[in-house]
Short mmCIF file of C-alpha atoms in Angstrom, two decimals:
data_model
loop_
_atom_site.label_atom_id
_atom_site.label_comp_id
_atom_site.label_asym_id
_atom_site.label_seq_id
_atom_site.Cartn_x
_atom_site.Cartn_y
_atom_site.Cartn_z
CA MET A 602 137.24 54.79 114.27
CA GLY A 603 139.39 52.19 112.54
CA LYS A 604 136.35 50.17 111.59
CA SER A 605 134.51 53.24 110.32
CA LEU A 606 137.50 54.36 108.27
CA SER A 607 137.76 50.89 106.73
CA ARG A 608 134.16 51.04 105.63
CA ASN A 609 134.70 54.55 104.28
CA PHE A 610 137.72 53.44 102.23
CA ALA A 611 135.84 50.42 100.90
CA ASP A 612 132.81 52.51 100.01
CA LYS A 613 135.08 54.66 97.80
CA GLY A 614 136.19 51.57 95.85
CA ILE A 615 139.59 51.24 97.52
CA ASN A 616 140.80 47.64 97.90
CA LEU A 617 141.64 46.70 101.47
CA ALA A 618 143.46 44.12 103.54
CA LEU A 619 142.52 44.35 107.23
CA TYR A 620 144.64 43.16 110.13
CA ASN A 621 143.84 42.78 113.83
CA ARG A 622 146.10 41.07 116.35
CA PHE A 623 145.30 37.57 117.63
CA ILE A 624 144.73 37.06 121.37
CA SER A 625 143.40 33.65 122.30
CA GLY A 626 139.99 33.81 123.91
CA SER A 627 139.46 37.58 123.46
CA GLU A 628 140.55 38.70 119.98
CA GLU A 629 140.15 35.93 117.44
CA LYS A 630 139.33 36.43 113.75
CA VAL A 631 138.30 40.03 114.47
CA ALA A 632 139.05 41.29 110.96
CA GLU A 633 137.36 38.32 109.26
CA LYS A 634 134.19 38.70 111.34
CA PHE A 635 134.12 42.45 110.74
CA ILE A 636 134.32 41.97 106.98
CA THR A 637 131.29 39.66 106.95
CA SER A 638 129.22 42.27 108.80
CA PHE A 639 129.21 44.92 106.06
CA PRO A 640 128.54 44.39 102.32
CA GLU A 641 130.92 47.18 101.24
CA LEU A 642 133.80 45.07 102.65
CA LYS A 643 133.00 41.95 100.61
CA SER A 644 136.18 42.26 98.51
CA ALA A 645 138.45 42.91 101.51
CA SER A 646 140.79 40.33 103.01
CA GLY A 647 141.09 39.76 106.76
CA PHE A 648 144.20 38.67 108.66
CA GLU A 649 145.46 38.04 112.18
CA ASN A 650 148.96 37.09 111.04
CA LEU A 651 151.10 40.15 110.32
CA GLN A 652 153.36 38.46 107.77
CA GLU A 653 150.40 37.20 105.76
CA PHE A 654 148.79 40.65 105.96
CA VAL A 655 151.91 42.38 104.61
CA ASN A 656 152.33 39.79 101.85
CA ASP A 657 148.78 40.46 100.64
CA LEU A 658 149.44 44.18 100.03
CA GLN A 659 150.42 45.61 96.66
CA GLN A 660 153.80 47.34 96.53
CA PRO A 661 154.60 49.99 97.43
CA ARG A 662 152.55 49.06 100.48
CA LYS A 663 150.33 51.61 102.23
CA ILE A 664 149.55 50.66 105.83
CA PHE A 665 147.13 52.79 107.86
CA LEU A 666 147.52 52.29 111.63
CA MET A 667 144.51 52.95 113.87
CA ILE A 668 145.76 51.72 117.23
CA PRO A 669 146.27 53.39 120.66
CA ALA A 670 149.04 55.99 120.76
CA GLY A 671 152.26 55.15 122.56
CA ALA A 672 153.99 51.82 123.05
CA ALA A 673 151.52 49.91 120.85
CA ILE A 674 152.53 51.95 117.81
CA ASP A 675 156.25 51.56 118.48
CA GLN A 676 155.83 47.81 118.86
CA THR A 677 153.80 47.56 115.66
CA ILE A 678 156.39 49.56 113.74
CA LYS A 679 159.14 47.35 115.15
CA ASP A 680 157.24 44.27 113.97
CA LEU A 681 156.57 45.75 110.53
CA ILE A 682 160.06 47.00 109.64
CA PRO A 683 161.60 43.60 108.77
CA LEU A 684 158.53 42.73 106.70
CA LEU A 685 158.47 45.90 104.56
CA SER A 686 160.36 47.00 101.47
CA ILE A 687 162.03 50.23 100.41
CA GLY A 688 159.41 52.84 99.50
CA ASP A 689 156.59 51.35 101.58
CA LEU A 690 154.43 53.78 103.54
CA ILE A 691 153.08 53.73 107.12
CA ILE A 692 150.32 56.18 108.09
CA ASP A 693 149.71 56.72 111.81
CA GLY A 694 146.10 57.89 112.13
CA GLY A 695 145.99 57.92 115.93
CA ASN A 696 146.52 60.77 118.38
CA SER A 697 150.28 60.33 118.68
CA HIS A 698 152.43 62.97 120.34
CA TYR A 699 154.08 65.07 117.65
CA LYS A 700 157.57 64.62 119.12
CA LEU A 701 157.22 60.85 118.95
CA THR A 702 156.02 61.23 115.36
CA GLU A 703 159.22 63.15 114.59
CA GLU A 704 161.30 60.34 116.13
CA ARG A 705 159.43 57.61 114.24
CA HIS A 706 159.76 59.56 111.01
CA LYS A 707 163.55 59.71 111.40
CA LYS A 708 163.76 56.05 112.36
CA LEU A 709 161.76 54.86 109.36
CA THR A 710 163.61 57.21 107.01
CA ASP A 711 166.78 55.32 107.96
CA HIS A 712 165.03 52.18 106.66
CA ASP A 713 163.87 53.99 103.47
CA ILE A 714 160.24 53.64 104.61
CA PHE A 715 157.90 56.63 104.43
CA TYR A 716 156.02 57.71 107.54
CA ILE A 717 153.00 60.04 107.69
CA GLY A 718 151.70 61.26 111.07
CA THR A 719 148.05 61.95 110.32
CA GLY A 720 145.52 63.68 112.53
CA VAL A 721 141.96 62.46 111.97
CA SER A 722 138.95 64.23 113.50
CA GLY A 723 135.27 63.51 113.33
CA GLY A 724 134.68 60.68 115.76
CA GLU A 725 133.19 57.36 114.75
CA GLU A 726 130.47 58.91 112.58
CA GLY A 727 132.86 61.34 110.91
CA ALA A 728 135.28 58.53 110.13
CA LEU A 729 132.49 56.73 108.31
CA LYS A 730 130.87 59.65 106.50
CA GLY A 731 133.91 61.87 105.98
CA PRO A 732 136.46 63.10 108.54
CA SER A 733 138.79 66.07 108.59
CA ILE A 734 142.29 64.75 107.88
CA MET A 735 145.61 66.43 108.80
CA PRO A 736 148.59 64.53 107.33
CA GLY A 737 152.14 65.63 108.10
CA GLY A 738 155.52 64.37 106.91
CA ASP A 739 157.39 64.42 103.62
CA LYS A 740 155.35 65.91 100.82
CA GLU A 741 156.53 63.12 98.52
CA ALA A 742 155.11 60.58 100.97
CA TYR A 743 151.82 62.42 101.19
CA GLY A 744 151.55 62.32 97.40
CA LYS A 745 151.54 58.52 97.55
CA ILE A 746 148.46 58.39 99.81
CA LYS A 747 146.80 61.65 98.75
CA PRO A 748 144.16 60.12 96.40
CA GLU A 749 142.93 57.69 99.06
CA LEU A 750 142.86 60.23 101.90
CA GLU A 751 141.11 62.87 99.82
CA ALA A 752 138.55 60.30 98.67
CA ILE A 753 137.37 59.56 102.22
CA ALA A 754 137.62 63.11 103.61
CA ALA A 755 134.70 65.43 104.26
CA LYS A 756 134.16 68.17 101.68
CA ASP A 757 134.27 71.91 102.32
CA LYS A 758 131.70 74.41 101.04
CA ASN A 759 133.41 74.43 97.64
CA GLY A 760 133.42 70.65 97.35
CA GLN A 761 137.15 70.33 98.08
CA PRO A 762 138.41 67.60 100.44
CA CYS A 763 138.95 68.64 104.07
CA CYS A 764 142.41 67.13 103.79
CA GLY A 765 145.77 68.56 102.82
CA HIS A 766 149.47 68.32 103.56
CA ILE A 767 149.99 70.20 106.83
CA GLY A 768 153.78 70.31 106.95
CA LYS A 769 156.94 68.34 107.59
CA GLY A 770 157.67 65.91 110.40
CA GLY A 771 155.14 65.96 113.22
CA ALA A 772 153.17 68.96 111.90
CA GLY A 773 150.02 66.92 111.23
CA HIS A 774 149.83 65.49 114.73
CA PHE A 775 150.69 68.88 116.25
CA VAL A 776 147.80 70.55 114.41
CA LYS A 777 145.45 67.74 115.48
CA MET A 778 146.66 68.19 119.07
CA VAL A 779 145.84 71.90 119.00
CA HIS A 780 142.50 71.08 117.36
CA ASN A 781 141.73 69.00 120.45
CA GLY A 782 142.89 71.79 122.76
CA ILE A 783 140.49 74.21 121.06
CA GLU A 784 137.83 71.51 121.29
CA TYR A 785 138.30 71.25 125.07
CA ALA A 786 137.60 74.97 125.46
CA GLU A 787 134.67 74.96 123.02
CA MET A 788 133.04 72.21 125.09
CA GLN A 789 133.77 73.94 128.39
CA LEU A 790 132.35 77.28 127.20
CA ILE A 791 129.04 75.62 126.34
CA ALA A 792 129.05 73.84 129.70
CA GLU A 793 129.60 77.15 131.50
CA LEU A 794 126.72 78.81 129.64
CA TYR A 795 124.52 75.86 130.62
CA GLY A 796 125.62 76.18 134.25
CA SER A 797 124.93 79.90 134.33
CA LEU A 798 121.49 79.55 132.77
CA ARG A 799 120.48 76.66 135.00
CA TRP A 800 121.91 77.64 138.38
CA SER A 801 122.01 81.45 138.20
CA TRP A 802 118.96 82.07 136.04
CA GLY A 803 116.93 79.07 137.14
CA TYR A 804 116.19 77.96 133.60
CA PRO A 805 114.78 74.43 133.24
CA ILE A 806 116.74 72.14 130.93
CA GLU A 807 114.20 72.28 128.10
CA LYS A 808 114.31 76.08 128.09
CA ILE A 809 118.11 76.01 127.84
CA ALA A 810 117.83 73.60 124.90
CA ASP A 811 115.31 75.92 123.24
CA LEU A 812 117.62 78.92 123.69
CA PHE A 813 120.59 77.05 122.25
CA GLU A 814 118.47 75.91 119.34
CA SER A 815 117.47 79.51 118.61
CA TRP A 816 121.18 80.26 118.25
CA LEU A 817 121.67 77.75 115.42
CA ASP A 818 120.63 80.39 112.89
CA SER A 819 123.28 82.78 114.25
CA GLU A 820 127.03 83.10 114.01
CA VAL A 821 127.59 80.72 116.94
CA ASN A 822 126.22 77.67 115.10
CA SER A 823 128.51 74.67 115.51
CA TYR A 824 128.52 70.90 115.64
CA LEU A 825 129.17 70.95 119.39
CA LEU A 826 126.23 73.28 119.99
CA GLU A 827 124.00 71.01 117.89
CA ILE A 828 124.87 67.88 119.83
CA THR A 829 124.47 69.69 123.16
CA ILE A 830 120.85 70.45 122.25
CA ASP A 831 120.28 66.74 121.60
CA ILE A 832 121.98 65.89 124.88
CA LEU A 833 119.82 68.27 126.90
CA ARG A 834 116.62 66.88 125.37
CA LYS A 835 117.48 63.22 125.91
CA LYS A 836 115.33 61.56 128.57
CA GLU A 837 115.22 58.27 130.42
CA GLY A 838 111.66 57.97 131.59
CA ASP A 839 110.83 61.26 133.30
CA ASP A 840 114.50 62.09 133.96
CA HIS A 841 116.81 64.10 131.77
CA VAL A 842 119.81 61.91 131.01
CA ILE A 843 122.17 64.85 131.67
CA ASP A 844 121.14 64.71 135.35
CA LEU A 845 122.00 61.02 135.48
CA ILE A 846 125.59 61.53 134.30
CA LEU A 847 128.29 61.86 136.97
CA ASP A 848 130.01 65.23 136.67
CA LYS A 849 133.57 63.91 136.36
CA ALA A 850 135.08 64.66 132.94
CA GLY A 851 137.64 62.40 131.31
CA ASN A 852 140.52 63.30 129.01
CA LYS A 853 142.92 61.33 126.83
CA GLY A 854 146.01 63.51 127.06
CA THR A 855 145.90 65.77 124.01
CA GLY A 856 144.58 68.68 126.09
CA SER A 857 147.53 68.47 128.47
CA TRP A 858 149.93 68.06 125.54
CA THR A 859 148.60 71.31 124.09
CA THR A 860 149.20 73.17 127.33
CA ILE A 861 152.70 71.68 127.70
CA ALA A 862 153.56 72.63 124.12
CA ALA A 863 152.29 76.16 124.74
CA CYS A 864 154.55 76.39 127.81
CA GLU A 865 157.54 75.08 125.86
CA LEU A 866 156.98 77.58 123.06
CA GLY A 867 156.08 80.49 125.34
CA ILE A 868 152.63 81.03 123.83
CA PRO A 869 149.77 82.05 126.20
CA THR A 870 146.76 79.73 125.91
CA PRO A 871 144.86 80.43 129.15
CA THR A 872 141.42 79.57 127.78
CA LEU A 873 142.50 76.17 126.43
CA THR A 874 144.36 75.54 129.68
CA ALA A 875 141.42 76.61 131.85
CA ALA A 876 139.28 74.03 130.07
CA LEU A 877 141.87 71.34 130.80
CA PHE A 878 142.11 72.28 134.47
CA ALA A 879 138.31 72.40 134.73
CA ARG A 880 138.30 68.73 133.69
CA TYR A 881 141.00 67.92 136.20
CA GLN A 882 139.08 69.69 138.96
CA SER A 883 135.87 67.87 138.07
CA ALA A 884 137.61 64.59 138.88
CA PHE A 885 137.72 65.55 142.58
CA LYS A 886 134.04 64.92 143.04
CA THR A 887 134.34 63.55 146.60
CA ASP A 888 136.32 66.59 147.73
CA ARG A 889 133.82 68.95 146.13
CA VAL A 890 130.91 67.26 147.90
CA LYS A 891 132.69 67.69 151.24
CA THR A 892 133.65 71.29 150.54
CA GLU A 893 130.14 72.31 149.54
CA LYS A 894 128.87 71.22 152.96
CA VAL A 895 131.20 73.48 154.92
CA TYR A 896 131.24 76.56 152.71
CA THR A 897 128.19 78.82 152.55
CA PRO A 898 129.40 81.78 150.50
CA SER A 899 127.20 84.82 150.24
CA VAL A 900 126.17 85.37 146.64
CA GLU A 901 124.29 88.14 144.92
CA SER A 902 121.48 87.17 142.59
CA THR A 903 122.02 89.31 139.53
CA LYS A 904 121.05 88.80 135.92
CA ALA A 905 122.66 90.21 132.83
CA ASP A 906 120.45 90.80 129.83
CA LEU A 907 120.02 87.52 127.98
CA GLU A 908 121.43 89.09 124.83
CA HIS A 909 124.84 89.14 126.49
CA PHE A 910 125.02 85.34 126.53
CA LEU A 911 125.27 84.87 122.78
CA THR A 912 127.66 87.79 122.24
CA ALA A 913 129.90 86.83 125.17
CA TYR A 914 129.97 83.22 123.98
CA GLN A 915 131.03 84.14 120.45
CA THR A 916 133.66 86.58 121.75
CA ALA A 917 135.16 83.90 123.99
CA ARG A 918 135.18 81.47 121.05
CA VAL A 919 137.09 83.93 118.86
CA ILE A 920 139.66 84.36 121.65
CA ASN A 921 139.90 80.58 122.13
CA HIS A 922 140.52 79.96 118.42
CA HIS A 923 143.03 82.83 118.28
CA GLN A 924 145.09 81.25 121.06
CA GLY A 925 145.17 77.86 119.35
CA LEU A 926 146.08 79.31 115.98
CA GLN A 927 148.88 81.43 117.47
CA LEU A 928 150.27 78.25 119.03
CA ILE A 929 150.30 76.54 115.63
CA LEU A 930 152.09 79.53 114.08
CA ALA A 931 154.73 79.49 116.81
CA ALA A 932 155.34 75.75 116.39
CA SER A 933 155.53 76.09 112.61
CA LYS A 934 158.25 78.72 112.98
CA ASN A 935 160.11 76.89 115.74
CA TYR A 936 160.14 73.51 113.97
CA ASP A 937 160.37 74.88 110.41
CA TRP A 938 157.12 73.16 109.37
CA ASP A 939 155.87 75.92 107.03
CA ILE A 940 152.22 75.41 108.05
CA ASN A 941 149.60 77.24 105.98
CA LEU A 942 147.11 78.53 108.58
CA PRO A 943 144.23 79.26 106.18
CA GLU A 944 144.59 75.71 104.82
CA VAL A 945 144.41 74.30 108.35
CA THR A 946 141.17 76.14 109.07
CA ARG A 947 139.76 75.10 105.69
CA ILE A 948 140.43 71.48 106.61
CA TRP A 949 138.58 72.16 109.87
CA THR A 950 135.45 73.56 108.18
CA ASN A 951 133.84 70.14 107.87
CA GLY A 952 134.19 66.62 109.20
CA CYS A 953 135.94 67.53 112.45
CA ILE A 954 134.55 68.06 115.93
CA ILE A 955 135.17 71.83 115.95
CA ARG A 956 133.55 72.55 112.59
CA SER A 957 131.40 75.66 112.82
CA ALA A 958 130.18 78.81 111.14
CA LEU A 959 133.02 80.61 112.92
CA MET A 960 135.60 78.31 111.29
CA ASP A 961 134.27 79.19 107.82
CA LYS A 962 134.67 82.85 108.71
CA LEU A 963 138.17 82.47 110.16
CA ASN A 964 139.32 80.64 107.04
CA GLU A 965 138.64 83.75 104.99
CA LEU A 966 139.99 86.25 107.53
CA LEU A 967 143.30 84.43 107.98
CA LYS A 968 144.06 84.86 104.30
CA GLU A 969 144.24 88.59 105.02
CA GLN A 970 145.76 88.65 108.53
CA PRO A 971 147.41 85.75 110.42
CA ASN A 972 146.81 87.48 113.77
CA LEU A 973 143.03 87.39 114.18
CA LEU A 974 142.98 90.08 116.84
CA LEU A 975 144.46 92.53 114.33
CA HIS A 976 141.91 91.87 111.57
CA PRO A 977 139.53 94.86 111.20
CA GLU A 978 136.43 92.65 111.32
CA ILE A 979 137.57 90.91 114.50
CA ILE A 980 138.64 94.22 116.06
CA LYS A 981 135.11 95.52 115.58
CA GLU A 982 133.50 92.31 116.82
CA VAL A 983 135.66 91.88 119.92
CA SER A 984 135.55 95.58 120.84
CA THR A 985 131.78 95.24 121.11
CA GLY A 986 131.72 91.71 122.49
CA ILE A 987 134.09 92.41 125.37
CA ILE A 988 131.31 94.40 127.08
CA SER A 989 129.03 91.36 127.05
CA LEU A 990 131.87 89.11 128.19
CA ARG A 991 132.63 91.41 131.13
CA THR A 992 128.96 91.57 132.04
CA LEU A 993 128.39 87.81 131.94
CA VAL A 994 131.56 86.98 133.88
CA ALA A 995 130.66 89.57 136.53
CA GLN A 996 127.12 88.21 136.80
CA ASN A 997 128.35 84.64 137.11
CA SER A 998 130.91 85.59 139.74
CA ALA A 999 128.34 87.53 141.76
CA SER A 1000 125.97 84.57 141.73
CA GLY A 1001 128.65 82.04 142.65
CA THR A 1002 128.67 80.26 139.28
CA ALA A 1003 132.09 79.05 138.11
CA ASN A 1004 133.17 80.15 134.64
CA PRO A 1005 136.88 79.37 134.25
CA CYS A 1006 136.95 79.50 130.45
CA LEU A 1007 134.81 82.60 130.09
CA SER A 1008 136.84 84.44 132.71
CA SER A 1009 140.18 83.29 131.26
CA ALA A 1010 139.11 84.50 127.83
CA LEU A 1011 138.20 87.84 129.38
CA GLY A 1012 141.51 88.02 131.24
CA TYR A 1013 143.41 87.23 128.04
CA ILE A 1014 141.76 89.92 125.95
CA GLU A 1015 141.88 92.52 128.75
CA THR A 1016 145.63 91.94 128.96
CA GLN A 1017 146.14 91.81 125.21
CA ILE A 1018 144.45 95.13 124.44
CA ARG A 1019 146.60 97.12 126.87
CA SER A 1020 150.16 98.06 125.98
CA GLN A 1021 151.10 98.54 129.63
CA SER A 1022 151.05 95.38 131.75
CA THR A 1023 152.03 94.71 135.35
CA ALA A 1024 155.00 92.56 134.33
CA ASN A 1025 157.37 95.33 135.43
CA ILE A 1026 156.37 94.50 139.02
CA ILE A 1027 157.26 90.86 138.34
CA GLN A 1028 160.64 91.82 136.89
CA ALA A 1029 161.39 94.09 139.86
CA GLN A 1030 160.50 91.29 142.29
CA ARG A 1031 162.71 88.81 140.42
CA ASP A 1032 165.62 91.25 140.47
CA TYR A 1033 165.05 92.05 144.16
CA PHE A 1034 165.19 88.47 145.44
CA GLY A 1035 167.31 86.81 142.78
CA ALA A 1036 169.29 89.48 140.91
CA HIS A 1037 167.68 88.27 137.69
CA ARG A 1038 168.11 91.72 136.09
CA PHE A 1039 165.70 93.69 133.93
CA GLN A 1040 165.60 95.94 130.88
CA ARG A 1041 164.68 99.61 131.11
CA ALA A 1042 161.49 100.90 129.52
CA ASP A 1043 163.38 103.85 128.06
CA ASP A 1044 165.96 101.51 126.51
CA PRO A 1045 164.12 98.25 125.64
CA GLY A 1046 166.83 97.00 123.29
CA GLY A 1047 169.67 97.90 125.59
CA PRO A 1048 171.58 96.03 128.28
CA SER A 1049 169.99 94.42 131.32
CA TYR A 1050 170.27 96.02 134.74
CA HIS A 1051 170.38 95.07 138.38
CA ILE A 1052 170.01 97.51 141.24
CA ASN A 1053 170.38 97.33 144.99
CA TRP A 1054 166.83 97.39 146.33
CA GLY A 1055 167.78 97.58 150.01
#
């Protein structure tokens, strides 16, 4: 992505100096060779000496880091600090953990150096053609890099850059983290629909691709659905490439960070978490092969009407996005970030991996109601869609097809739309074995109680 972003900056007429570390025998003159490969970079300078790179930059310097999150960033910052001047700016465009971004921000503030933790989404192609950009940190610092970031960002339906100041401290990286959590679930939901259609319905791959393509003119249209159609149609000789790919999913950490943050803030995100755990479970391929040989569960071959697929899918997506957005709201309040939720979704309407027709819709609805499940339009949509979601989950379960994200979305909404939960049983159990006490339903704001259960 760093290379693509460089080309994007250069294409917008922004003067660049590019630096890549020197490692004898493996990384030599990387920046210089890269510059000669693309005509838009002809005016750029390439370096493998950090001091020379810093000296070449105009002051106040603006340094955009695109390196692996973690120790590499801390080491680079450590190396840069003695070379920089008061008022210089470092932009971290990687997937750094938001708490580390907060720490780095404080550290660099002590040196009078600005620090912007910036989420960037869109992949390699998006970085080149226009990504969605989520900068966080001091607003004054953002103002210094705003023209350059807005120049390279994707544009929304009104021609405005899909870039804007998210909030203070680590807000930008937090929002990007949740973006990735939502992305995990969006990918898993499509995978589950594919699994249901192929293994329960017996659809051939081409027919699944055709069905998904027919949905592109509907409300479920999205970038991820578009690329899945391409994936399903890709062949190697007579074989579909999808059947040649080992079913072990990777992850780079942001999904688990989202779940951990949700736990720390006390916000339920079961659908995002189910997607993460589905990836974890996929890694145990050897165990699954062994287990399949010894289990022969009895399954019932049932089929829901095909119309339920699209409606159930969209309903689960609304629930998935709601969970992620509620997590952002909770973090904004907890960390005093003052995040503008409609602005976040506007930034996500183009350039990023989770751009979709739904995102355009949510951007408008959130201006009226920050809790999506309480917006009249969503109430109507989900009240109808829950029937299809129940039907599809039941059909998949009866036929032995796993659907962790679909079922978690159903469980979430079934719980959310009922004022009476079973948590009173949990509280009674906790008080019984641990004297943890409970509040009375007829006095919810009153004191806590413990009783002798024996």
